[in-house]
Amino acid sequence: MLRVRLYLQSVIKFILKYSSLAIVILLTACTEPDCIDKGGEFIGIGFYDEQTGEVEEIRINSLQLEGIDSLLASEVDNVAAVILPINPDTDQLTAYFDTEFGRDTLVIGYERTVSLISEDCGAEIIFNSVSIVRNDFDSISVVNTSTELNFLDATSFNENIRIFN
Amino acid sequence: MQPRSMRTFVFLISLGLITHSHTAFSQLDSVYNDSTWHKQRFIPTGVRIGLDAISLGQVFGSSDIKQWKLAADVDFYRYFLNFEFGTFERQWNTSSSVYNNEGTYFKIGPDINLLHRDPDQSALFFGIRYAISNYKDEISFTTNNDFWGNSTAFEENRDLTSSWFEMTTGLKVKLYKWVWSGYTARFKFRVNETYSANDLVPHWIPGYGLAQEESQWGFEYYLIFRIPFKQYIPAPKKKS
C-alpha cells in the first residue's frame, strides 16, 4: 500500500514538473458564446374587435412616427397588425394613427438594455418593459412587454400591444 | 593571535556549531514522539504565496487582458486556509462597439490535503471557495437603423458587486527549497444576478468569467514561494 502511494506521488510530481506547459496551453483555450442576437427592433400592434375580441382587419389612411418625415403606411385596406420601428436613441415612440375609426395618438415607452455577446458577434440591444405612456384609443392593452425574438416559432408575430375598436 | 588566524578560528567554531545544531535537530527528530506531533499538528508551519503564471504572461505580453492572480495558503495539519486576490482589466473591440471591464476580486476558503503524510508537504487538494468581485464596465456602440439612421451611444455600470462559490482541486509540489509550483482547477457556480435590469448588462465578471453563464471553469498554474514559520514535522506513518 505504501509503495503504491509513493508511486502515485512520484507520478504526480513528474506531471507537475515536466508537463505544465502543455496542460496550460490546453486548458487556457477559452470558449466564446454563439452569435445569437435576440434583440427585436420593432413593436408589434394588433387590431381587435372590442365586442368579440377577435382579430379585426381595418383600413389605415395614414400611419406616421414622430421623427420620421415619411409615412409608414398610407391608404391601406385590411390591416390586422402593424409593426413600429423602435428608435434606439430614445425611450419613447410616438405614433399617429389615422384609421377608419378616427385619428389617434399612441405614445409607447420602453427600456433599452445593451450587452456584449462577444468580440466576434458585437453588441446586442434588447428593448423591454414596453408600456403605454399615453393614447387616444377607446381600449388598448399591453400583452407582451418584451420585444425579444422567439426563435422557436419563426412565423409568429411578436405582438406587444392590442388595440380594440 | 593574528587577525587571519582569529578569523580561521571563528570560522571553525561556527562550522562546529552549525554541525552540532544539525545533529541536535536530528536527535530532536528522533525523540519527537507521536503525542507531541499530535498536540502541535494544527500550528501552521508556513505560508505559501503563489502568482499565476498565465496572468503574468498576459501582463507582459501583448494580450488585451491585463490581470494578476495571487493566492496564499496557511497550513493547519491536513487543511489549508486559502486567500486569493486578483485584478482584471480588458477591452473588447468589435466593429460597432468598444466594451471595457475592470475590477478586483477576493476569494477565501479551505482545502483538504490528501497527501498530508508527504515529507515534502506536497498537496493533492480539494476545497471550496466563496468569492466576491467588485467591478465596473462601460460600452460605447453605434447603431445602424434603416428608419432612424446611425447614432452613437454610451452606457456604463460604475459600481457592481457579484459573488459566487467555487469547488477547487489541484496539486502543489516543492520544486527546489522554497520554490514550489501548482495547479488549481475550479468549477464556479451560483453566481448572484443583480444586474439584469441595468441599461448595460455586464459581459464579464472579474474572477468568474462570462456573466451570463450559470457556471464557469477556471484554471491557474501558480509559481509559489513558501515562507516557513517553523520546522515541519510530517504526520507519523500509520502503524500496520
PDB file of N, CA, C and O in Angstrom, chain A residues 5 9 12-13 15-17 19-20 23-24 27-28 31 33 42 65-68 72 85-89 93 112-119 122-123 125, chain B residues 54 64 90-94 97 99 115 117-118 120 122 139 141 143 145 147-148 151 153 155 171-175 181-183 198-201 203 210 219 221:
ATOM      1  N   ARG A   5       1.285   4.224  -2.881  1.00  0.00           N
ATOM      2  CA  ARG A   5       1.114   5.650  -2.614  1.00  0.00           C
ATOM      3  C   ARG A   5       2.353   6.443  -3.019  1.00  0.00           C
ATOM      4  O   ARG A   5       2.256   7.517  -3.614  1.00  0.00           O
ATOM      5  N   GLN A   9       2.577   9.401  -5.794  1.00  0.00           N
ATOM      6  CA  GLN A   9       3.159  10.720  -5.512  1.00  0.00           C
ATOM      7  C   GLN A   9       4.244  11.072  -6.507  1.00  0.00           C
ATOM      8  O   GLN A   9       4.339  12.207  -6.976  1.00  0.00           O
ATOM      9  N   ILE A  12       2.636  12.082  -9.763  1.00  0.00           N
ATOM     10  CA  ILE A  12       2.076  13.437  -9.675  1.00  0.00           C
ATOM     11  C   ILE A  12       3.174  14.489  -9.811  1.00  0.00           C
ATOM     12  O   ILE A  12       3.048  15.475 -10.528  1.00  0.00           O
ATOM     13  N   LYS A  13       4.271  14.261  -9.114  1.00  0.00           N
ATOM     14  CA  LYS A  13       5.380  15.223  -9.176  1.00  0.00           C
ATOM     15  C   LYS A  13       5.969  15.295 -10.579  1.00  0.00           C
ATOM     16  O   LYS A  13       6.330  16.368 -11.064  1.00  0.00           O
ATOM     17  N   ILE A  15       4.363  14.773 -13.375  1.00  0.00           N
ATOM     18  CA  ILE A  15       3.425  15.519 -14.226  1.00  0.00           C
ATOM     19  C   ILE A  15       3.581  17.012 -13.990  1.00  0.00           C
ATOM     20  O   ILE A  15       3.653  17.810 -14.917  1.00  0.00           O
ATOM     21  N   LEU A  16       3.678  17.394 -12.709  1.00  0.00           N
ATOM     22  CA  LEU A  16       3.787  18.809 -12.380  1.00  0.00           C
ATOM     23  C   LEU A  16       5.049  19.433 -12.940  1.00  0.00           C
ATOM     24  O   LEU A  16       5.054  20.537 -13.455  1.00  0.00           O
ATOM     25  N   LYS A  17       6.137  18.711 -12.840  1.00  0.00           N
ATOM     26  CA  LYS A  17       7.419  19.290 -13.199  1.00  0.00           C
ATOM     27  C   LYS A  17       7.620  19.378 -14.709  1.00  0.00           C
ATOM     28  O   LYS A  17       8.212  20.310 -15.214  1.00  0.00           O
ATOM     29  N   SER A  19       5.174  18.560 -17.415  1.00  0.00           N
ATOM     30  CA  SER A  19       4.108  18.684 -18.411  1.00  0.00           C
ATOM     31  C   SER A  19       3.256  19.925 -18.200  1.00  0.00           C
ATOM     32  O   SER A  19       2.183  20.038 -18.750  1.00  0.00           O
ATOM     33  N   SER A  20       3.753  20.850 -17.400  1.00  0.00           N
ATOM     34  CA  SER A  20       2.938  22.010 -17.050  1.00  0.00           C
ATOM     35  C   SER A  20       2.567  22.846 -18.266  1.00  0.00           C
ATOM     36  O   SER A  20       1.424  23.266 -18.425  1.00  0.00           O
ATOM     37  N   ILE A  23      -0.282  21.406 -20.444  1.00  0.00           N
ATOM     38  CA  ILE A  23      -1.593  21.481 -19.787  1.00  0.00           C
ATOM     39  C   ILE A  23      -2.101  22.909 -19.770  1.00  0.00           C
ATOM     40  O   ILE A  23      -3.277  23.162 -20.006  1.00  0.00           O
ATOM     41  N   VAL A  24      -1.184  23.841 -19.538  1.00  0.00           N
ATOM     42  CA  VAL A  24      -1.574  25.247 -19.528  1.00  0.00           C
ATOM     43  C   VAL A  24      -2.138  25.645 -20.883  1.00  0.00           C
ATOM     44  O   VAL A  24      -3.200  26.273 -20.980  1.00  0.00           O
ATOM     45  N   LEU A  27      -5.655  24.019 -21.449  1.00  0.00           N
ATOM     46  CA  LEU A  27      -6.759  24.457 -20.601  1.00  0.00           C
ATOM     47  C   LEU A  27      -7.048  25.940 -20.668  1.00  0.00           C
ATOM     48  O   LEU A  27      -8.075  26.378 -20.184  1.00  0.00           O
ATOM     49  N   THR A  28      -6.157  26.722 -21.265  1.00  0.00           N
ATOM     50  CA  THR A  28      -6.424  28.156 -21.328  1.00  0.00           C
ATOM     51  C   THR A  28      -7.170  28.533 -22.597  1.00  0.00           C
ATOM     52  O   THR A  28      -7.490  29.682 -22.802  1.00  0.00           O
ATOM     53  N   THR A  31     -13.662  29.568 -24.510  1.00  0.00           N
ATOM     54  CA  THR A  31     -14.802  29.400 -25.403  1.00  0.00           C
ATOM     55  C   THR A  31     -15.599  30.689 -25.441  1.00  0.00           C
ATOM     56  O   THR A  31     -15.726  31.381 -24.440  1.00  0.00           O
ATOM     57  N   PRO A  33     -19.352  32.555 -26.645  1.00  0.00           N
ATOM     58  CA  PRO A  33     -20.740  32.193 -26.899  1.00  0.00           C
ATOM     59  C   PRO A  33     -21.101  32.300 -28.379  1.00  0.00           C
ATOM     60  O   PRO A  33     -20.410  32.953 -29.151  1.00  0.00           O
ATOM     61  N   PHE A  42     -38.654  46.015 -33.334  1.00  0.00           N
ATOM     62  CA  PHE A  42     -39.997  46.509 -33.653  1.00  0.00           C
ATOM     63  C   PHE A  42     -40.957  46.235 -32.499  1.00  0.00           C
ATOM     64  O   PHE A  42     -40.783  45.292 -31.734  1.00  0.00           O
ATOM     65  N   LEU A  65     -44.716  58.108 -37.699  1.00  0.00           N
ATOM     66  CA  LEU A  65     -43.976  58.155 -36.439  1.00  0.00           C
ATOM     67  C   LEU A  65     -43.340  59.525 -36.266  1.00  0.00           C
ATOM     68  O   LEU A  65     -42.848  60.113 -37.244  1.00  0.00           O
ATOM     69  N   GLU A  66     -43.365  60.025 -35.046  1.00  0.00           N
ATOM     70  CA  GLU A  66     -42.710  61.300 -34.768  1.00  0.00           C
ATOM     71  C   GLU A  66     -41.206  61.131 -34.952  1.00  0.00           C
ATOM     72  O   GLU A  66     -40.606  60.211 -34.385  1.00  0.00           O
ATOM     73  N   GLY A  67     -40.601  61.998 -35.750  1.00  0.00           N
ATOM     74  CA  GLY A  67     -39.163  61.905 -36.012  1.00  0.00           C
ATOM     75  C   GLY A  67     -38.849  61.361 -37.389  1.00  0.00           C
ATOM     76  O   GLY A  67     -37.693  61.432 -37.833  1.00  0.00           O
ATOM     77  N   ILE A  68     -39.858  60.772 -38.042  1.00  0.00           N
ATOM     78  CA  ILE A  68     -39.661  60.281 -39.410  1.00  0.00           C
ATOM     79  C   ILE A  68     -40.636  61.026 -40.315  1.00  0.00           C
ATOM     80  O   ILE A  68     -41.848  61.010 -40.088  1.00  0.00           O
ATOM     81  N   LEU A  72     -45.322  55.693 -42.682  1.00  0.00           N
ATOM     82  CA  LEU A  72     -45.042  54.255 -42.650  1.00  0.00           C
ATOM     83  C   LEU A  72     -46.068  53.500 -43.498  1.00  0.00           C
ATOM     84  O   LEU A  72     -45.756  52.464 -44.094  1.00  0.00           O
ATOM     85  N   PRO A  85     -41.014  50.592 -35.971  1.00  0.00           N
ATOM     86  CA  PRO A  85     -39.570  50.508 -35.695  1.00  0.00           C
ATOM     87  C   PRO A  85     -39.194  51.319 -34.457  1.00  0.00           C
ATOM     88  O   PRO A  85     -39.551  52.487 -34.335  1.00  0.00           O
ATOM     89  N   ILE A  86     -38.494  50.679 -33.534  1.00  0.00           N
ATOM     90  CA  ILE A  86     -38.096  51.338 -32.272  1.00  0.00           C
ATOM     91  C   ILE A  86     -36.936  52.288 -32.533  1.00  0.00           C
ATOM     92  O   ILE A  86     -35.992  51.946 -33.259  1.00  0.00           O
ATOM     93  N   ASN A  87     -37.037  53.466 -31.938  1.00  0.00           N
ATOM     94  CA  ASN A  87     -35.924  54.416 -32.014  1.00  0.00           C
ATOM     95  C   ASN A  87     -34.905  54.052 -30.921  1.00  0.00           C
ATOM     96  O   ASN A  87     -35.198  54.196 -29.729  1.00  0.00           O
ATOM     97  N   PRO A  88     -33.706  53.577 -31.301  1.00  0.00           N
ATOM     98  CA  PRO A  88     -32.751  53.129 -30.276  1.00  0.00           C
ATOM     99  C   PRO A  88     -32.155  54.258 -29.442  1.00  0.00           C
ATOM    100  O   PRO A  88     -31.533  54.001 -28.409  1.00  0.00           O
ATOM    101  N   ASP A  89     -32.352  55.502 -29.875  1.00  0.00           N
ATOM    102  CA  ASP A  89     -31.749  56.629 -29.151  1.00  0.00           C
ATOM    103  C   ASP A  89     -32.679  57.242 -28.113  1.00  0.00           C
ATOM    104  O   ASP A  89     -32.263  58.121 -27.362  1.00  0.00           O
ATOM    105  N   LEU A  93     -41.743  56.232 -28.145  1.00  0.00           N
ATOM    106  CA  LEU A  93     -42.082  56.234 -29.565  1.00  0.00           C
ATOM    107  C   LEU A  93     -43.490  56.816 -29.689  1.00  0.00           C
ATOM    108  O   LEU A  93     -44.411  56.356 -29.007  1.00  0.00           O
ATOM    109  N   ARG A 112     -34.150  50.305 -22.803  1.00  0.00           N
ATOM    110  CA  ARG A 112     -33.106  49.729 -23.650  1.00  0.00           C
ATOM    111  C   ARG A 112     -32.057  49.038 -22.783  1.00  0.00           C
ATOM    112  O   ARG A 112     -31.577  49.599 -21.803  1.00  0.00           O
ATOM    113  N   THR A 113     -31.732  47.812 -23.138  1.00  0.00           N
ATOM    114  CA  THR A 113     -30.672  47.071 -22.450  1.00  0.00           C
ATOM    115  C   THR A 113     -29.606  46.674 -23.469  1.00  0.00           C
ATOM    116  O   THR A 113     -29.931  46.091 -24.500  1.00  0.00           O
ATOM    117  N   VAL A 114     -28.367  47.010 -23.158  1.00  0.00           N
ATOM    118  CA  VAL A 114     -27.254  46.702 -24.058  1.00  0.00           C
ATOM    119  C   VAL A 114     -26.385  45.636 -23.419  1.00  0.00           C
ATOM    120  O   VAL A 114     -26.150  45.652 -22.208  1.00  0.00           O
ATOM    121  N   SER A 115     -25.939  44.703 -24.216  1.00  0.00           N
ATOM    122  CA  SER A 115     -24.964  43.718 -23.709  1.00  0.00           C
ATOM    123  C   SER A 115     -24.046  43.301 -24.843  1.00  0.00           C
ATOM    124  O   SER A 115     -24.443  43.298 -26.016  1.00  0.00           O
ATOM    125  N   LEU A 116     -22.819  42.972 -24.479  1.00  0.00           N
ATOM    126  CA  LEU A 116     -21.852  42.481 -25.466  1.00  0.00           C
ATOM    127  C   LEU A 116     -21.987  40.972 -25.536  1.00  0.00           C
ATOM    128  O   LEU A 116     -21.893  40.288 -24.512  1.00  0.00           O
ATOM    129  N   ILE A 117     -22.214  40.455 -26.744  1.00  0.00           N
ATOM    130  CA  ILE A 117     -22.296  38.994 -26.884  1.00  0.00           C
ATOM    131  C   ILE A 117     -20.883  38.418 -26.900  1.00  0.00           C
ATOM    132  O   ILE A 117     -20.550  37.528 -26.128  1.00  0.00           O
ATOM    133  N   SER A 118     -20.047  38.917 -27.798  1.00  0.00           N
ATOM    134  CA  SER A 118     -18.645  38.508 -27.857  1.00  0.00           C
ATOM    135  C   SER A 118     -17.920  39.458 -28.802  1.00  0.00           C
ATOM    136  O   SER A 118     -18.547  40.301 -29.458  1.00  0.00           O
ATOM    137  N   GLU A 119     -16.612  39.297 -28.888  1.00  0.00           N
ATOM    138  CA  GLU A 119     -15.842  40.147 -29.800  1.00  0.00           C
ATOM    139  C   GLU A 119     -16.227  39.882 -31.251  1.00  0.00           C
ATOM    140  O   GLU A 119     -16.216  40.779 -32.082  1.00  0.00           O
ATOM    141  N   GLY A 122     -20.293  41.110 -31.498  1.00  0.00           N
ATOM    142  CA  GLY A 122     -20.612  42.504 -31.221  1.00  0.00           C
ATOM    143  C   GLY A 122     -21.652  42.654 -30.130  1.00  0.00           C
ATOM    144  O   GLY A 122     -21.932  41.725 -29.368  1.00  0.00           O
ATOM    145  N   ALA A 123     -22.247  43.848 -30.076  1.00  0.00           N
ATOM    146  CA  ALA A 123     -23.206  44.172 -29.018  1.00  0.00           C
ATOM    147  C   ALA A 123     -24.627  43.867 -29.458  1.00  0.00           C
ATOM    148  O   ALA A 123     -24.940  43.863 -30.646  1.00  0.00           O
ATOM    149  N   ILE A 125     -28.724  44.868 -28.585  1.00  0.00           N
ATOM    150  CA  ILE A 125     -29.617  45.814 -27.914  1.00  0.00           C
ATOM    151  C   ILE A 125     -30.994  45.168 -27.819  1.00  0.00           C
ATOM    152  O   ILE A 125     -31.550  44.738 -28.828  1.00  0.00           O
TER     153      ILE A 125
ATOM    154  N   ILE B  54       0.048  32.305 -15.893  1.00  0.00           N
ATOM    155  CA  ILE B  54      -0.684  32.667 -17.115  1.00  0.00           C
ATOM    156  C   ILE B  54      -0.984  34.165 -17.125  1.00  0.00           C
ATOM    157  O   ILE B  54      -0.762  34.850 -18.121  1.00  0.00           O
ATOM    158  N   ASP B  64      -4.865  41.497 -24.771  1.00  0.00           N
ATOM    159  CA  ASP B  64      -5.828  42.534 -24.397  1.00  0.00           C
ATOM    160  C   ASP B  64      -6.160  42.453 -22.916  1.00  0.00           C
ATOM    161  O   ASP B  64      -6.684  43.397 -22.339  1.00  0.00           O
ATOM    162  N   ARG B  90      -9.769  44.469 -19.132  1.00  0.00           N
ATOM    163  CA  ARG B  90      -9.778  44.023 -20.535  1.00  0.00           C
ATOM    164  C   ARG B  90     -10.671  44.921 -21.373  1.00  0.00           C
ATOM    165  O   ARG B  90     -11.676  45.447 -20.879  1.00  0.00           O
ATOM    166  N   GLN B  91     -10.286  45.067 -22.630  1.00  0.00           N
ATOM    167  CA  GLN B  91     -11.108  45.790 -23.597  1.00  0.00           C
ATOM    168  C   GLN B  91     -11.497  44.836 -24.717  1.00  0.00           C
ATOM    169  O   GLN B  91     -10.642  44.135 -25.255  1.00  0.00           O
ATOM    170  N   TRP B  92     -12.787  44.826 -25.050  1.00  0.00           N
ATOM    171  CA  TRP B  92     -13.295  44.042 -26.172  1.00  0.00           C
ATOM    172  C   TRP B  92     -13.613  45.014 -27.307  1.00  0.00           C
ATOM    173  O   TRP B  92     -14.427  45.929 -27.118  1.00  0.00           O
ATOM    174  N   ASN B  93     -12.998  44.814 -28.450  1.00  0.00           N
ATOM    175  CA  ASN B  93     -13.252  45.683 -29.604  1.00  0.00           C
ATOM    176  C   ASN B  93     -14.020  44.911 -30.664  1.00  0.00           C
ATOM    177  O   ASN B  93     -13.598  43.830 -31.079  1.00  0.00           O
ATOM    178  N   THR B  94     -15.139  45.460 -31.092  1.00  0.00           N
ATOM    179  CA  THR B  94     -15.877  44.869 -32.200  1.00  0.00           C
ATOM    180  C   THR B  94     -16.033  45.941 -33.276  1.00  0.00           C
ATOM    181  O   THR B  94     -15.627  47.085 -33.090  1.00  0.00           O
ATOM    182  N   SER B  97     -18.633  48.370 -31.565  1.00  0.00           N
ATOM    183  CA  SER B  97     -18.661  48.693 -30.139  1.00  0.00           C
ATOM    184  C   SER B  97     -17.287  48.497 -29.496  1.00  0.00           C
ATOM    185  O   SER B  97     -16.446  47.757 -30.005  1.00  0.00           O
ATOM    186  N   TYR B  99     -16.053  47.708 -25.544  1.00  0.00           N
ATOM    187  CA  TYR B  99     -16.508  47.383 -24.193  1.00  0.00           C
ATOM    188  C   TYR B  99     -15.304  47.266 -23.274  1.00  0.00           C
ATOM    189  O   TYR B  99     -14.332  46.575 -23.601  1.00  0.00           O
ATOM    190  N   LEU B 115      -2.429  14.371   0.622  1.00  0.00           N
ATOM    191  CA  LEU B 115      -1.039  13.896   0.720  1.00  0.00           C
ATOM    192  C   LEU B 115      -0.375  14.449   1.980  1.00  0.00           C
ATOM    193  O   LEU B 115       0.791  14.841   1.964  1.00  0.00           O
ATOM    194  N   ARG B 117       0.816  13.199   4.562  1.00  0.00           N
ATOM    195  CA  ARG B 117       1.957  12.478   5.163  1.00  0.00           C
ATOM    196  C   ARG B 117       3.233  12.643   4.343  1.00  0.00           C
ATOM    197  O   ARG B 117       4.262  12.090   4.693  1.00  0.00           O
ATOM    198  N   ASP B 118       3.134  13.409   3.255  1.00  0.00           N
ATOM    199  CA  ASP B 118       4.301  13.577   2.403  1.00  0.00           C
ATOM    200  C   ASP B 118       5.359  14.445   3.109  1.00  0.00           C
ATOM    201  O   ASP B 118       5.034  15.543   3.583  1.00  0.00           O
ATOM    202  N   ASP B 120       7.695  16.217   1.944  1.00  0.00           N
ATOM    203  CA  ASP B 120       7.933  17.477   1.229  1.00  0.00           C
ATOM    204  C   ASP B 120       6.760  18.436   1.314  1.00  0.00           C
ATOM    205  O   ASP B 120       6.789  19.518   0.730  1.00  0.00           O
ATOM    206  N   SER B 122       3.956  18.103  -0.133  1.00  0.00           N
ATOM    207  CA  SER B 122       3.208  18.177  -1.386  1.00  0.00           C
ATOM    208  C   SER B 122       1.723  18.069  -1.079  1.00  0.00           C
ATOM    209  O   SER B 122       1.329  17.533  -0.048  1.00  0.00           O
ATOM    210  N   ILE B 139     -19.661  50.613 -22.184  1.00  0.00           N
ATOM    211  CA  ILE B 139     -19.686  50.278 -23.608  1.00  0.00           C
ATOM    212  C   ILE B 139     -20.072  51.515 -24.410  1.00  0.00           C
ATOM    213  O   ILE B 139     -20.934  52.288 -23.999  1.00  0.00           O
ATOM    214  N   PHE B 141     -21.191  52.270 -28.378  1.00  0.00           N
ATOM    215  CA  PHE B 141     -21.595  51.493 -29.546  1.00  0.00           C
ATOM    216  C   PHE B 141     -22.338  52.368 -30.544  1.00  0.00           C
ATOM    217  O   PHE B 141     -22.887  53.416 -30.191  1.00  0.00           O
ATOM    218  N   THR B 143     -25.330  52.385 -33.602  1.00  0.00           N
ATOM    219  CA  THR B 143     -26.493  51.659 -34.106  1.00  0.00           C
ATOM    220  C   THR B 143     -26.730  52.075 -35.559  1.00  0.00           C
ATOM    221  O   THR B 143     -26.619  53.255 -35.910  1.00  0.00           O
ATOM    222  N   ASN B 145     -29.652  51.906 -38.097  1.00  0.00           N
ATOM    223  CA  ASN B 145     -31.075  51.601 -38.198  1.00  0.00           C
ATOM    224  C   ASN B 145     -31.615  52.137 -39.520  1.00  0.00           C
ATOM    225  O   ASN B 145     -31.369  53.295 -39.881  1.00  0.00           O
ATOM    226  N   PHE B 147     -34.553  52.980 -40.315  1.00  0.00           N
ATOM    227  CA  PHE B 147     -35.560  54.035 -40.168  1.00  0.00           C
ATOM    228  C   PHE B 147     -34.991  55.271 -39.468  1.00  0.00           C
ATOM    229  O   PHE B 147     -35.316  56.396 -39.827  1.00  0.00           O
ATOM    230  N   TRP B 148     -34.173  55.052 -38.450  1.00  0.00           N
ATOM    231  CA  TRP B 148     -33.728  56.160 -37.605  1.00  0.00           C
ATOM    232  C   TRP B 148     -32.303  56.608 -37.897  1.00  0.00           C
ATOM    233  O   TRP B 148     -31.810  57.565 -37.270  1.00  0.00           O
ATOM    234  N   SER B 151     -26.336  56.213 -35.168  1.00  0.00           N
ATOM    235  CA  SER B 151     -26.106  57.023 -33.970  1.00  0.00           C
ATOM    236  C   SER B 151     -25.105  56.315 -33.063  1.00  0.00           C
ATOM    237  O   SER B 151     -24.848  55.117 -33.219  1.00  0.00           O
ATOM    238  N   ALA B 153     -23.973  55.668 -28.965  1.00  0.00           N
ATOM    239  CA  ALA B 153     -24.498  55.732 -27.598  1.00  0.00           C
ATOM    240  C   ALA B 153     -23.462  55.181 -26.615  1.00  0.00           C
ATOM    241  O   ALA B 153     -22.494  54.509 -27.007  1.00  0.00           O
ATOM    242  N   GLU B 155     -23.148  53.508 -22.469  1.00  0.00           N
ATOM    243  CA  GLU B 155     -23.757  53.037 -21.227  1.00  0.00           C
ATOM    244  C   GLU B 155     -22.643  52.561 -20.292  1.00  0.00           C
ATOM    245  O   GLU B 155     -21.589  52.103 -20.760  1.00  0.00           O
ATOM    246  N   LEU B 171      -2.908  20.563  -7.371  1.00  0.00           N
ATOM    247  CA  LEU B 171      -1.672  19.980  -6.854  1.00  0.00           C
ATOM    248  C   LEU B 171      -0.695  21.091  -6.482  1.00  0.00           C
ATOM    249  O   LEU B 171      -0.674  22.139  -7.120  1.00  0.00           O
ATOM    250  N   LYS B 172       0.108  20.837  -5.442  1.00  0.00           N
ATOM    251  CA  LYS B 172       1.196  21.752  -5.098  1.00  0.00           C
ATOM    252  C   LYS B 172       2.411  20.886  -4.780  1.00  0.00           C
ATOM    253  O   LYS B 172       2.307  19.981  -3.937  1.00  0.00           O
ATOM    254  N   VAL B 173       3.508  21.176  -5.436  1.00  0.00           N
ATOM    255  CA  VAL B 173       4.695  20.338  -5.271  1.00  0.00           C
ATOM    256  C   VAL B 173       5.937  21.209  -5.121  1.00  0.00           C
ATOM    257  O   VAL B 173       6.087  22.217  -5.818  1.00  0.00           O
ATOM    258  N   LYS B 174       6.811  20.804  -4.183  1.00  0.00           N
ATOM    259  CA  LYS B 174       8.065  21.532  -3.993  1.00  0.00           C
ATOM    260  C   LYS B 174       9.013  21.219  -5.149  1.00  0.00           C
ATOM    261  O   LYS B 174       9.255  20.048  -5.462  1.00  0.00           O
ATOM    262  N   LEU B 175       9.527  22.282  -5.783  1.00  0.00           N
ATOM    263  CA  LEU B 175      10.479  22.091  -6.870  1.00  0.00           C
ATOM    264  C   LEU B 175      11.914  22.164  -6.350  1.00  0.00           C
ATOM    265  O   LEU B 175      12.744  21.325  -6.649  1.00  0.00           O
ATOM    266  N   SER B 181       5.503  24.828  -7.226  1.00  0.00           N
ATOM    267  CA  SER B 181       4.579  25.117  -8.310  1.00  0.00           C
ATOM    268  C   SER B 181       3.302  24.334  -8.065  1.00  0.00           C
ATOM    269  O   SER B 181       3.287  23.383  -7.275  1.00  0.00           O
ATOM    270  N   GLY B 182       2.257  24.739  -8.735  1.00  0.00           N
ATOM    271  CA  GLY B 182       0.994  24.041  -8.511  1.00  0.00           C
ATOM    272  C   GLY B 182      -0.085  24.440  -9.489  1.00  0.00           C
ATOM    273  O   GLY B 182      -0.028  25.503 -10.115  1.00  0.00           O
ATOM    274  N   TYR B 183      -1.041  23.561  -9.650  1.00  0.00           N
ATOM    275  CA  TYR B 183      -2.222  23.831 -10.460  1.00  0.00           C
ATOM    276  C   TYR B 183      -3.427  23.998  -9.551  1.00  0.00           C
ATOM    277  O   TYR B 183      -3.525  23.353  -8.521  1.00  0.00           O
ATOM    278  N   ASN B 198     -30.220  46.482 -15.433  1.00  0.00           N
ATOM    279  CA  ASN B 198     -29.362  47.620 -15.769  1.00  0.00           C
ATOM    280  C   ASN B 198     -29.437  47.930 -17.266  1.00  0.00           C
ATOM    281  O   ASN B 198     -29.697  47.046 -18.083  1.00  0.00           O
ATOM    282  N   ASP B 199     -29.154  49.175 -17.608  1.00  0.00           N
ATOM    283  CA  ASP B 199     -29.122  49.545 -19.030  1.00  0.00           C
ATOM    284  C   ASP B 199     -28.002  48.796 -19.750  1.00  0.00           C
ATOM    285  O   ASP B 199     -28.115  48.504 -20.939  1.00  0.00           O
ATOM    286  N   LEU B 200     -26.929  48.537 -19.036  1.00  0.00           N
ATOM    287  CA  LEU B 200     -25.823  47.737 -19.584  1.00  0.00           C
ATOM    288  C   LEU B 200     -25.714  46.451 -18.776  1.00  0.00           C
ATOM    289  O   LEU B 200     -25.486  46.491 -17.565  1.00  0.00           O
ATOM    290  N   VAL B 201     -25.908  45.329 -19.448  1.00  0.00           N
ATOM    291  CA  VAL B 201     -25.759  44.035 -18.774  1.00  0.00           C
ATOM    292  C   VAL B 201     -24.292  43.628 -18.864  1.00  0.00           C
ATOM    293  O   VAL B 201     -23.745  43.547 -19.978  1.00  0.00           O
ATOM    294  N   HIS B 203     -20.849  41.901 -19.369  1.00  0.00           N
ATOM    295  CA  HIS B 203     -20.417  40.746 -20.182  1.00  0.00           C
ATOM    296  C   HIS B 203     -19.500  39.837 -19.373  1.00  0.00           C
ATOM    297  O   HIS B 203     -19.502  38.623 -19.559  1.00  0.00           O
ATOM    298  N   LEU B 210     -17.708  34.713 -17.930  1.00  0.00           N
ATOM    299  CA  LEU B 210     -18.876  35.237 -18.635  1.00  0.00           C
ATOM    300  C   LEU B 210     -20.049  35.402 -17.672  1.00  0.00           C
ATOM    301  O   LEU B 210     -20.500  34.433 -17.049  1.00  0.00           O
ATOM    302  N   PHE B 219      -8.814  27.830 -14.416  1.00  0.00           N
ATOM    303  CA  PHE B 219      -7.568  27.084 -14.238  1.00  0.00           C
ATOM    304  C   PHE B 219      -6.412  28.065 -14.051  1.00  0.00           C
ATOM    305  O   PHE B 219      -6.333  29.076 -14.731  1.00  0.00           O
ATOM    306  N   TYR B 221      -2.017  28.171 -13.146  1.00  0.00           N
ATOM    307  CA  TYR B 221      -0.747  27.496 -12.887  1.00  0.00           C
ATOM    308  C   TYR B 221       0.100  28.463 -12.059  1.00  0.00           C
ATOM    309  O   TYR B 221       0.466  29.532 -12.533  1.00  0.00           O
TER     310      TYR B 221
END
